[in-house]
Coordinates of C-alpha atoms in Angstrom, one line a residue:
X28 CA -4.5 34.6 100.0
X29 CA -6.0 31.4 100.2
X30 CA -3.7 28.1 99.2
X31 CA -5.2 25.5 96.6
X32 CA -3.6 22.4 96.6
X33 CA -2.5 20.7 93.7
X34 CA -3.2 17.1 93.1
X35 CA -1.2 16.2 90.1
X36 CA -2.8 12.8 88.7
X37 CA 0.0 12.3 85.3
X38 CA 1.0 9.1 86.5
X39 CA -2.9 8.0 87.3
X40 CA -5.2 9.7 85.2
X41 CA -2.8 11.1 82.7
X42 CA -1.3 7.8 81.9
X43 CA -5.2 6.4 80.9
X44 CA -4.3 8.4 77.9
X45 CA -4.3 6.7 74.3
X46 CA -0.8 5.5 74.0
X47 CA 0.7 6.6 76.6
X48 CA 1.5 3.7 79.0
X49 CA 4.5 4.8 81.0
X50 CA 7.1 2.0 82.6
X51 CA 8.0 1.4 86.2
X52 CA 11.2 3.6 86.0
X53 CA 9.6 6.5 83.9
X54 CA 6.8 6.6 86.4
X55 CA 9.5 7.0 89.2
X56 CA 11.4 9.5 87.6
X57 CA 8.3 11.3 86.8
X58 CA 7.6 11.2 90.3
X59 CA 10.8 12.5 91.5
X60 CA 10.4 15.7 89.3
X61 CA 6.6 16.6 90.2
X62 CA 8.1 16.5 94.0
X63 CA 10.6 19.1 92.8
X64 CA 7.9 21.0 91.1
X65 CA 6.8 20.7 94.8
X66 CA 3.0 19.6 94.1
X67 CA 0.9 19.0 96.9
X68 CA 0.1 15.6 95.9
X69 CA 0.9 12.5 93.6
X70 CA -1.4 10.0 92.8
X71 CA 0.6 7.5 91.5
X72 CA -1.6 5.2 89.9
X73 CA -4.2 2.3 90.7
X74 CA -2.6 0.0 92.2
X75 CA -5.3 -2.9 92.0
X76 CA -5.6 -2.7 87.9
X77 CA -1.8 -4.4 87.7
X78 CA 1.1 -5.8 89.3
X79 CA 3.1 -2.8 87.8
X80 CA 0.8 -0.2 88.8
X81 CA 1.2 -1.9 92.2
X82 CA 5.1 -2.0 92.2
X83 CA 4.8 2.0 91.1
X84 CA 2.8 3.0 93.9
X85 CA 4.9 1.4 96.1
X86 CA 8.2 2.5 95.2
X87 CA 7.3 5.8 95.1
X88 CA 5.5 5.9 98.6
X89 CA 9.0 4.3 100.1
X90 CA 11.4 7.1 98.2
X91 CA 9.4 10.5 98.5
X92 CA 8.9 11.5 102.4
X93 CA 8.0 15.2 101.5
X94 CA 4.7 15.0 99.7
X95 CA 1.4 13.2 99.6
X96 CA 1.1 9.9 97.6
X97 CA -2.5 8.9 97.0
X98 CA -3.3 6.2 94.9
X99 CA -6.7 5.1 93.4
X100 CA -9.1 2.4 94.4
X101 CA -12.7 1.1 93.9
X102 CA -15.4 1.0 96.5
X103 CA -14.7 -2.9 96.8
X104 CA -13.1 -4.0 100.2
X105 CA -10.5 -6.0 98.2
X106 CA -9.7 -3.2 95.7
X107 CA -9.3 -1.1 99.2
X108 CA -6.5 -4.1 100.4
X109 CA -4.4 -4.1 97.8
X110 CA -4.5 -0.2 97.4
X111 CA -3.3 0.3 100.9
X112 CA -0.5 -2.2 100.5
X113 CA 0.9 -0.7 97.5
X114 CA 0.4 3.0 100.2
X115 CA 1.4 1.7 103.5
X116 CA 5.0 2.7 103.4
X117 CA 4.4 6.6 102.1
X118 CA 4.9 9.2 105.0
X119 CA 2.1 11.0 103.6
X120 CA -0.4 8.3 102.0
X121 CA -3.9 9.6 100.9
X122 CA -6.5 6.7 100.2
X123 CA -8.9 7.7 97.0
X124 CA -12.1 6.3 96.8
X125 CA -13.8 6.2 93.9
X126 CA -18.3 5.8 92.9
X127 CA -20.3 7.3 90.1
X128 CA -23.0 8.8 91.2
X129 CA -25.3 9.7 88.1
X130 CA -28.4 8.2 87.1
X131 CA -26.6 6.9 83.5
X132 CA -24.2 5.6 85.5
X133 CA -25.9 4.2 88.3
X134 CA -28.1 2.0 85.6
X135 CA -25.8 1.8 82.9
X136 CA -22.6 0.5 84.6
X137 CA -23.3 -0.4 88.3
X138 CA -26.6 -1.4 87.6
X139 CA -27.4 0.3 91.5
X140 CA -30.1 2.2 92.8
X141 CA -29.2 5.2 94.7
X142 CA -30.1 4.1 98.3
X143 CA -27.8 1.5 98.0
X144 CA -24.8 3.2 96.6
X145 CA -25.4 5.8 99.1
X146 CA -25.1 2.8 101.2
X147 CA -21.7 1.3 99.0
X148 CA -20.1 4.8 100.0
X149 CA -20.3 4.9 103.5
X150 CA -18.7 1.1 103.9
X151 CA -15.9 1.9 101.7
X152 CA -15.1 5.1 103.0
X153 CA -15.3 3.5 106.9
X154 CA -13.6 0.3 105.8
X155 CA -10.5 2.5 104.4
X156 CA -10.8 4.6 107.7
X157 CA -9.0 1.8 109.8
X158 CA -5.9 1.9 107.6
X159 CA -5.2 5.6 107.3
X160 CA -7.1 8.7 108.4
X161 CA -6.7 10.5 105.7
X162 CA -9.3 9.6 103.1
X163 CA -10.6 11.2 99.8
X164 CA -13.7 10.1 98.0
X165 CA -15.0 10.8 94.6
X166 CA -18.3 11.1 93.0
X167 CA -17.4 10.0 90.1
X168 CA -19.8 11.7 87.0
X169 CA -20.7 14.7 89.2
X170 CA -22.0 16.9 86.9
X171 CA -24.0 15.2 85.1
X172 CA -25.9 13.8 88.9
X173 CA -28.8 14.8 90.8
X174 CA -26.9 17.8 92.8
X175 CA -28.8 17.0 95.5
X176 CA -27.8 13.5 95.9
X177 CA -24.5 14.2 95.3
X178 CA -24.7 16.3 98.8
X179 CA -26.2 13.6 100.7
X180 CA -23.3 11.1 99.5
X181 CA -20.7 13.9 100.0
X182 CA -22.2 14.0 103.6
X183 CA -22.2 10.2 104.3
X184 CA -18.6 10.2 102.7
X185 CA -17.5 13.2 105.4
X186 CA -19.2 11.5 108.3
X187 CA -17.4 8.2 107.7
X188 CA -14.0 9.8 107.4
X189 CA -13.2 11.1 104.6
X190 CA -11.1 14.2 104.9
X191 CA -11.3 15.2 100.7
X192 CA -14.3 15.3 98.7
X193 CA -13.7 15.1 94.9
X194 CA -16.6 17.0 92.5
X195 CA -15.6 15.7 88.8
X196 CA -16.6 16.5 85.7
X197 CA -16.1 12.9 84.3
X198 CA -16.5 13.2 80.8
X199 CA -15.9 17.2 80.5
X200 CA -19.8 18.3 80.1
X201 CA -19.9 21.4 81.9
X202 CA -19.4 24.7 80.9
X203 CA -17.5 27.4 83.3
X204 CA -20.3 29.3 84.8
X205 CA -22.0 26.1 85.4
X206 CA -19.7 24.5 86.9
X207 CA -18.8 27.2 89.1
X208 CA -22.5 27.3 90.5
X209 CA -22.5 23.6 90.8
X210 CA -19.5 23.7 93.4
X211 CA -21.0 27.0 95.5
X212 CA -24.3 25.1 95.4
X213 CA -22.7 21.3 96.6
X214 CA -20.7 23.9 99.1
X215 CA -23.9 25.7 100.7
X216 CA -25.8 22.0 101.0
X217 CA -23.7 19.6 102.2
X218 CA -23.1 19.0 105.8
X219 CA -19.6 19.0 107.2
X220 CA -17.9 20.3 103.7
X221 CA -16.0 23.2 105.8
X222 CA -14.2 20.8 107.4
X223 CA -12.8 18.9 104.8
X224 CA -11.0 19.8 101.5
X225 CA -13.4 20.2 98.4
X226 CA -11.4 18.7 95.1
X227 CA -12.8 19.4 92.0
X228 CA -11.1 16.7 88.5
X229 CA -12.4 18.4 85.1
X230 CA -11.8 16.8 81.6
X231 CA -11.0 18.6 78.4
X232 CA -14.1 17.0 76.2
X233 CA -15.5 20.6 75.6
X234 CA -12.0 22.0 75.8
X235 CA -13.2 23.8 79.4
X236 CA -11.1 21.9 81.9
X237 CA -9.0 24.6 82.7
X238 CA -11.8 27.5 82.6
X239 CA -13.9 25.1 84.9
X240 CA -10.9 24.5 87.4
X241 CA -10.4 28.3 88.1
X242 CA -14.9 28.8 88.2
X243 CA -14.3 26.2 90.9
X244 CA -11.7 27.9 93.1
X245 CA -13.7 31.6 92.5
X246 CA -16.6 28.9 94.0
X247 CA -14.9 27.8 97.0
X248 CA -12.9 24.5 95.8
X249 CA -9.6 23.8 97.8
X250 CA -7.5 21.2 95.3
X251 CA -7.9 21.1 91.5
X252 CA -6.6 17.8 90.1
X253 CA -4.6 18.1 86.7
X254 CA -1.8 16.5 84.9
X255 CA 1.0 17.6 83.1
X256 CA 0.6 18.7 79.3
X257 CA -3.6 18.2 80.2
X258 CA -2.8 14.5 79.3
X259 CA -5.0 11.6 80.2
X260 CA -8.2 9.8 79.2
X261 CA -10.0 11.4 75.9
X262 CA -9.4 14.8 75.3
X263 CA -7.1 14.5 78.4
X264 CA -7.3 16.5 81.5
X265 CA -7.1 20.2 83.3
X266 CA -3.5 21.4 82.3
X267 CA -1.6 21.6 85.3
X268 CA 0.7 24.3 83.7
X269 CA -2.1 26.3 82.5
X270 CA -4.1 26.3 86.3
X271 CA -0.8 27.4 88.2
X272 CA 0.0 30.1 85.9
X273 CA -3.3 31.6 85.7
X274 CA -3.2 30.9 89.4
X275 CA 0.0 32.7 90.0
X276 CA -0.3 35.6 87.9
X277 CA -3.8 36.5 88.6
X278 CA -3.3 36.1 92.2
X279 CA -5.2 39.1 93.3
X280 CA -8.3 38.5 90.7
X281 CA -8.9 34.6 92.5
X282 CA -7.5 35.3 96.0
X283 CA -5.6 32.4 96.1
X284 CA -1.9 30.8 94.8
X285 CA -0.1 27.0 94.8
X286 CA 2.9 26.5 96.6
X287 CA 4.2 24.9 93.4
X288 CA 8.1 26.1 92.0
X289 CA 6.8 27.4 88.8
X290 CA 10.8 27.4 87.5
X291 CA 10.2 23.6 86.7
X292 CA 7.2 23.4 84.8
X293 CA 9.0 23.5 81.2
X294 CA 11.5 20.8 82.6
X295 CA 8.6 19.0 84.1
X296 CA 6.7 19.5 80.2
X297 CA 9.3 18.1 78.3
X298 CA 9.8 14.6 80.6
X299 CA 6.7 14.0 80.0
X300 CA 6.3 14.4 76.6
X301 CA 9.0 12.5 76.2
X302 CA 8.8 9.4 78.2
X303 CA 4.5 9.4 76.8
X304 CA 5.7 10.2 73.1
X305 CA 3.2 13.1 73.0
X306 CA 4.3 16.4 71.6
X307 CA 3.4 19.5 73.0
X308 CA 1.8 22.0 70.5
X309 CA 3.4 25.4 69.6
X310 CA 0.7 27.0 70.3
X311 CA -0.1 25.2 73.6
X312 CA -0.1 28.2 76.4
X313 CA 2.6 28.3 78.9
X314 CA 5.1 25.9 77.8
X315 CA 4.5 25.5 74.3
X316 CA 7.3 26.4 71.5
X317 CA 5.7 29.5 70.5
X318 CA 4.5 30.6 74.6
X319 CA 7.0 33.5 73.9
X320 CA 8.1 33.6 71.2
X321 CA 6.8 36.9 68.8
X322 CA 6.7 37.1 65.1
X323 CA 4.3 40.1 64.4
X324 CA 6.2 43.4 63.4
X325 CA 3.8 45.1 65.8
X326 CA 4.7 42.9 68.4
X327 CA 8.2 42.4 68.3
X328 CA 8.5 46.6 68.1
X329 CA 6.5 46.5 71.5
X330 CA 9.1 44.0 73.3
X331 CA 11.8 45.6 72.2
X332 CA 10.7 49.1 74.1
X333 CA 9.2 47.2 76.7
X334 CA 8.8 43.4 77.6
X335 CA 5.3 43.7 79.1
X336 CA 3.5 45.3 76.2
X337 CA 3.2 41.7 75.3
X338 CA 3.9 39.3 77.7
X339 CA 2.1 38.8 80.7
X340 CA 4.5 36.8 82.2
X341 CA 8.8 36.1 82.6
X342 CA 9.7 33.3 80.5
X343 CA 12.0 32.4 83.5
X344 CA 9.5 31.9 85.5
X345 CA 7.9 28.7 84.0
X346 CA 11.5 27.8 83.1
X347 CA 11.8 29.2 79.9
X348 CA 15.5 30.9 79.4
X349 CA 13.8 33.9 77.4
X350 CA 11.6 35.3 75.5
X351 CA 12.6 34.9 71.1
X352 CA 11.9 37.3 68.7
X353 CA 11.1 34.8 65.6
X354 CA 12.0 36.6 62.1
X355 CA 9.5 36.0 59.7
X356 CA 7.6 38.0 57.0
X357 CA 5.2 39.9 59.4
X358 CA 8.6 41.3 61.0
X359 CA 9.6 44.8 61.1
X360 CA 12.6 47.2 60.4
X361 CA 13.2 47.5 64.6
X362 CA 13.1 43.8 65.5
X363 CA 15.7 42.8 62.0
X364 CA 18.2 45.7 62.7
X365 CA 18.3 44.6 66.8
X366 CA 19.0 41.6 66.1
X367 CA 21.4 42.2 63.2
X368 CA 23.2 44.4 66.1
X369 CA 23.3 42.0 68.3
X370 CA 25.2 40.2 66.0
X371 CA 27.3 42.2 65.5
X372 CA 26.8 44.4 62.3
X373 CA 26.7 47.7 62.2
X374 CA 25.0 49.5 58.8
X375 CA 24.2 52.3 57.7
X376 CA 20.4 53.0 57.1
X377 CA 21.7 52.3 53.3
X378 CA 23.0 49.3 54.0
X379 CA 20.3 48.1 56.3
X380 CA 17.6 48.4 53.9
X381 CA 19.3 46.6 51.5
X382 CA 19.5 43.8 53.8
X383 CA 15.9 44.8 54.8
X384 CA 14.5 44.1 51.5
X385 CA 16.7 40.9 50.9
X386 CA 15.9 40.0 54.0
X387 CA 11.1 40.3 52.9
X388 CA 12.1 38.4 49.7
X389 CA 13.5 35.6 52.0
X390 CA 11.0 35.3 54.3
X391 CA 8.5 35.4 51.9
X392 CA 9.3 31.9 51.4
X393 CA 10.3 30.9 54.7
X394 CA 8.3 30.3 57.5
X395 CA 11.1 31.2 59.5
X396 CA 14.5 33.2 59.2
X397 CA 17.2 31.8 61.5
X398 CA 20.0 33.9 62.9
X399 CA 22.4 31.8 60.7
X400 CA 19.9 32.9 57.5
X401 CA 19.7 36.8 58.3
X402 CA 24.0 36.5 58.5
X403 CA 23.8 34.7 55.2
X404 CA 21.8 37.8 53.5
X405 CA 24.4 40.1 55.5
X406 CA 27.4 38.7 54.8
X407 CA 26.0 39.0 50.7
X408 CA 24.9 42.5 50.8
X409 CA 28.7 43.1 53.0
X410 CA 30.7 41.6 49.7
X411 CA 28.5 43.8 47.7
X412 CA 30.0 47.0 48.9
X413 CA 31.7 48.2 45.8
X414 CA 30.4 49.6 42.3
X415 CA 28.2 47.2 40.6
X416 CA 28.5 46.9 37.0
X417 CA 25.1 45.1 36.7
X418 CA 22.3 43.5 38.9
X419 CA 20.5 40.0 38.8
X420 CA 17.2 41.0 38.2
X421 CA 15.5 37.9 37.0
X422 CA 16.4 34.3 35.8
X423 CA 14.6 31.2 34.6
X424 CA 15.2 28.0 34.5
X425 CA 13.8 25.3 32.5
X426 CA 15.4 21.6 32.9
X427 CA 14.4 18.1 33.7
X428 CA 15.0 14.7 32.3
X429 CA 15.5 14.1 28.4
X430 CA 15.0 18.3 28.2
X431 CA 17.8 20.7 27.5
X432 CA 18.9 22.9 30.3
X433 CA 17.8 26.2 29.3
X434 CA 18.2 29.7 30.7
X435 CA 17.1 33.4 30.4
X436 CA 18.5 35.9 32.4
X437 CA 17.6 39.7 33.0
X438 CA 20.7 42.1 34.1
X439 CA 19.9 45.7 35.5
X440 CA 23.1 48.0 34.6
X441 CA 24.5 50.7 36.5
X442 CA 23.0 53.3 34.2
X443 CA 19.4 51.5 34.1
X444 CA 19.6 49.7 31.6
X445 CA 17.8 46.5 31.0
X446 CA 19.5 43.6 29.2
X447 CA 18.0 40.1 28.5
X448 CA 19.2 37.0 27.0
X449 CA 18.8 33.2 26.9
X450 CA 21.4 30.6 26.5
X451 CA 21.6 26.6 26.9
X452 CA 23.9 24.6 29.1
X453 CA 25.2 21.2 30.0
X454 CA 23.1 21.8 33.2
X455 CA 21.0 24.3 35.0
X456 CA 24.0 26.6 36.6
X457 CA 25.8 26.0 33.2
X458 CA 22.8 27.1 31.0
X459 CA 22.5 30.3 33.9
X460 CA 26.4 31.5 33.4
X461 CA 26.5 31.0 29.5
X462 CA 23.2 33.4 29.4
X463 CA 25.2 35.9 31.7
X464 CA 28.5 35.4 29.7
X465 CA 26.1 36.2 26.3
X466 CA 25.2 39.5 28.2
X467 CA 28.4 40.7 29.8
X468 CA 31.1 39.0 27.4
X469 CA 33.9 39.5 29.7
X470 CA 36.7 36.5 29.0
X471 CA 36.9 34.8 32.7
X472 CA 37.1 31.1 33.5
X473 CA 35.0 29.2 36.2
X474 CA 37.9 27.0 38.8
X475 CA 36.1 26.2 41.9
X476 CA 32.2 26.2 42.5
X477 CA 30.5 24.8 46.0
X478 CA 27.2 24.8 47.6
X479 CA 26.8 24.6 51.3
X480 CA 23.2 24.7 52.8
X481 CA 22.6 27.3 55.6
X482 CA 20.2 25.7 57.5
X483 CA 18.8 22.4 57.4
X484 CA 15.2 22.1 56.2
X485 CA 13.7 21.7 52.8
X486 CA 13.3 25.4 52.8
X487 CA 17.1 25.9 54.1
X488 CA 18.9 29.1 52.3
X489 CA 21.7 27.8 50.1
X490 CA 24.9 29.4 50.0
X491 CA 26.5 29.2 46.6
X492 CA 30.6 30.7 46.2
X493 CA 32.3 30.6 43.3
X494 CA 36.0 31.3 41.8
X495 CA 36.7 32.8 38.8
X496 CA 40.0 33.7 37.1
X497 CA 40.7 36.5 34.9
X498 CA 44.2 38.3 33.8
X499 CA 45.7 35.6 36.2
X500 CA 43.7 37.2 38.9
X501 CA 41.3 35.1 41.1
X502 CA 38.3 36.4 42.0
X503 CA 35.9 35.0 44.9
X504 CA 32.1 35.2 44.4
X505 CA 28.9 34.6 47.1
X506 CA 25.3 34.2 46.4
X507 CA 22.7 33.0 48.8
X508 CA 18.6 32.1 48.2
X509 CA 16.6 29.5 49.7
X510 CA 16.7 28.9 45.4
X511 CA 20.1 27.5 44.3
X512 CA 20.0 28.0 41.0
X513 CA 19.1 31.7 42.1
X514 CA 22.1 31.7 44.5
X515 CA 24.3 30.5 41.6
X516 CA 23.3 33.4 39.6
X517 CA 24.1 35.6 42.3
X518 CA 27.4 34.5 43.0
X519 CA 28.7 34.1 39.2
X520 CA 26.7 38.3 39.0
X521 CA 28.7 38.9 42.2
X522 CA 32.3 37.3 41.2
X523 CA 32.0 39.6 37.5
X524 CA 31.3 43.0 39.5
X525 CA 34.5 41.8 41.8
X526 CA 36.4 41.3 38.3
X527 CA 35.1 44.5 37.1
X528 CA 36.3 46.7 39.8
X529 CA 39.2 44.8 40.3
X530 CA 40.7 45.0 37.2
X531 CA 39.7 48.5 36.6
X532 CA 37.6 47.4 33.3
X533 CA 34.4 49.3 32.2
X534 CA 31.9 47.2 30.9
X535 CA 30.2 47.6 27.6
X536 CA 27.3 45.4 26.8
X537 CA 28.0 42.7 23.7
X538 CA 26.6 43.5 20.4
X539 CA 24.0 40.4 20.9
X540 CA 23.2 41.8 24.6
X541 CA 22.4 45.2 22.6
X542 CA 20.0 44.1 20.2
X543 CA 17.8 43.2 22.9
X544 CA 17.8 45.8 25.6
X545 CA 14.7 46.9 27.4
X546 CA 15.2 50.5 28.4
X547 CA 13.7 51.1 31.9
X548 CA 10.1 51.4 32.5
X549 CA 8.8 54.5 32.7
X550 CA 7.4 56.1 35.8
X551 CA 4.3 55.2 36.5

């Protein structure tokens, strides 16, 4: 099982990102938590691009003993200087060189011929060799340079000292199986590569920087360089995150592993994110929100009888406290009544469906139903367990500015019987209960009405309870809906079937309520 070092670039690379300048302390306490992640090394910026690069570099060399700080530099002797000064006190410094190396870069931006940059590389890479022996140079635009040429300046960069050669993909052009063929190829042709470490640095441009990253170990590489979150320049980097895992739980299919504490990589994702003010996607694999989390019915039926039917890995093992079944509209019967268990209800299958089907209507226009939500429909379906005079079946609203608040209900009876009716109101809720009171014309009086949202969230259920007070008898009623005015009815339906039953009353519909019944539609 061969080990491939990690070179975590975040506070180099990753903070070239859009936006995402980092200050001295967060780059420190940045630093502190990749050496409990336990990466193989930091490179902790470029020292010769700003005083506070310089002071990063620095600080972090003198404070962490246990790992290998490397820090960035041109090929020029006095970028070289100032980059080992900011390195000098590390216990484990590593010296990174940096030249391009392809033709569009060689006239575009050096403005160089080859011979002489072959020539650029060896002085810097020698020059460097008298401050530290341990030495990695870069060919900076590899993939889109003449493979062969790369190999000769690999070779001139290995016989002046350098102990890590780095193979980038600069600007993220290759594609897996091209890449991977690129690094066997720069393996078989360059002199002296077994004896040094072969690095390979992809970029996310094409959205391949991981996929290349693992070609390149399957090739031969040694160190992938990555960041945390894939941040950095453009489309941002290989994802650290994303290399380890695939790393670590393919171990047998790529013969090799990190030495890296997985168990820190979601506290590792969040400081980040934090301190850049970048977000980490949902959807983003590993640590994203939704890494474990399950929605589909199919799927949350499968974890339930068995974790690995659809996850590959342990939560806990990137740091995660455990996988979540998410309740939403593509749940099924297994994964609502587990978790209504866990809560602590136990129905009947009666009882469960009713909660089952309240339950669809809610998520219907939810994107997702929180425990808090699922008690909510419960608790309702719980103070409905006694004989139910009538049923809310539909109501209507119409109200707005300079309008009058209007009503129309529909009540279901206990013997199926359809009753409609509409009424007009002082307000909404007012115009809902006078259109109920037309239907059921049971003498009661409204003392205490409150609304209390469930969840917060413009989509939040609202729980609506109401008092009302009959035969100097109080009685309580609850309605809930991610609708209010729905949740109103409900509770005004639910306090009159409490009434009902409690006083012992049958209930007839009124003479207005009976000149415009709906019998119940026929079958079919």
């Amino acid at each position: 099982m061969r080990h491939i070092r990690i070179f975590d670039t975040t506070l180099r690379d990753g903070e070239q990102a859009a936006g995402g300048a980092l200050t001295i302390d967060e780059k420190l306490e940045i630093g502190r938590q990749l050496a409990r992640l336990n990466v193989d090394v930091i490179e902790a910026g470029f020292p010769h691009t700003s005083p506070g690069d310089f002071k990063a570099v620095n600080l972090l060399a003198q404070e962490l003993r246990d790992v290998e700080i490397a820090a960035l530099s041109g090929f020029k002797r006095e970028q070289i200087d100032s980059t080992w000064q900011a390195l000098e006190p590390a216990a484990n410094p590593l010296l990174h060189i940096v030249i391009s190396t392809s033709d569009i870069h060689l006239q575009h931006q050096l403005r160089a011929r080859r011979e002489h940059v072959l020539d650029l590389t060896q002085d810097a890479v020698a020059y460097a060799r008298q401050f530290t022996s341990h030495i990695e140079f870069s060919a900076m635009d590899a993939t889109r340079s003449d493979l062969d040429y790369v190999c000769r300046i690999f070779a001139a960069a290995i016989e002046a000292g350098a102990t890590v050669v780095n193979f980038p993909d600069t600007v993220g052009y290759a594609q897996p199986d091209e890449f991977g063929r690129m690094v066997a190829y720069v393996t078989e042709n360059t002199p002296g590569i077994d004896d040094v470490v072969l690095s390979v640095h992809c970029h996310d441009d094409l959205g391949q920087s991981v996929a290349n990253s693992l070609a390149a170990v399957r090739a031969g590489a040694r160190q992938i360089e990555c960041t945390i979150n894939g941040v950095g320049e453009r489309a941002g980097n290989a994802a650290l995150e994303e290399i380890t895992m695939a790393l670590r739980t393919r171990r047998e299919y790529f013969q090799a592993d990190t030495r890296l504490d997985t168990k820190e990589l979601a506290r590792t994702s969040r400081l980040v994110s934090n301190f850049m003010g970048m977000l980490v996607p949902p959807n983003k694999a590993i640590i994203g929100g939704n890494a474990f989390a399950h929605a589909s019915g199919l799927h949350q039926d499968g974890m339930l009888k068995e974790r690995t039917t659809f996850e590959i890995m342990h939560p806990a093992d990137v740091g995660v406290s455990d996988s979540s079944i998410v309740l939403g509209k593509t749940s099924g019967r297994h994964a609502v009544r587990d978790r209504l268990k866990s809560m602590g209800y136990a129905l009947d299958e009666d009882e469960f469906m009713e909660v089952f089907r309240a339950f669809k209507d809610i998520a219907d226009r939810k994107k997702q139903v929180t425990d808090r939500d699922l008690e909510a429909i419960a608790q309702q379906r719980q103070r409905q367990a006694f004989h139910q005079a009538f049923v809310l079946q539909h109501v209507q609203v119409s109200a707005g500015t300079g309008s009058m608040p209007t009503a129309t209900v529909r009540l279901l009876s206990d013997d199926g019987t359809e009753f409609s009716d509409a009424a007009i109101g002082d307000g909404p809720v007012h115009a809902i209960y006078q259109a109920i009171n037309r239907i059921v014309g049971v003498p009661n009086r409204l003392i205490e009405f409150s609304v209390n949202a469930v969840t917060s969230g413009i989509d939040a259920i609202g729980e609506v309870t109401i008092r009302i007070e009959a035969d100097a008898k109080v009685f309580n009623g609850h309605g809930a809906d991610t609708d209010i005015l729905v949740a109103s009815a409900q509770a005004y339906i639910n306090a009159l079937n409490r009434m009902l039953a409690g006083l012992g009353k049958d209930w007839s519909a009124t003479p207005e309520a009976q000149a415009i019944v709906h019998a119940p539609p026929s079958e079919g």
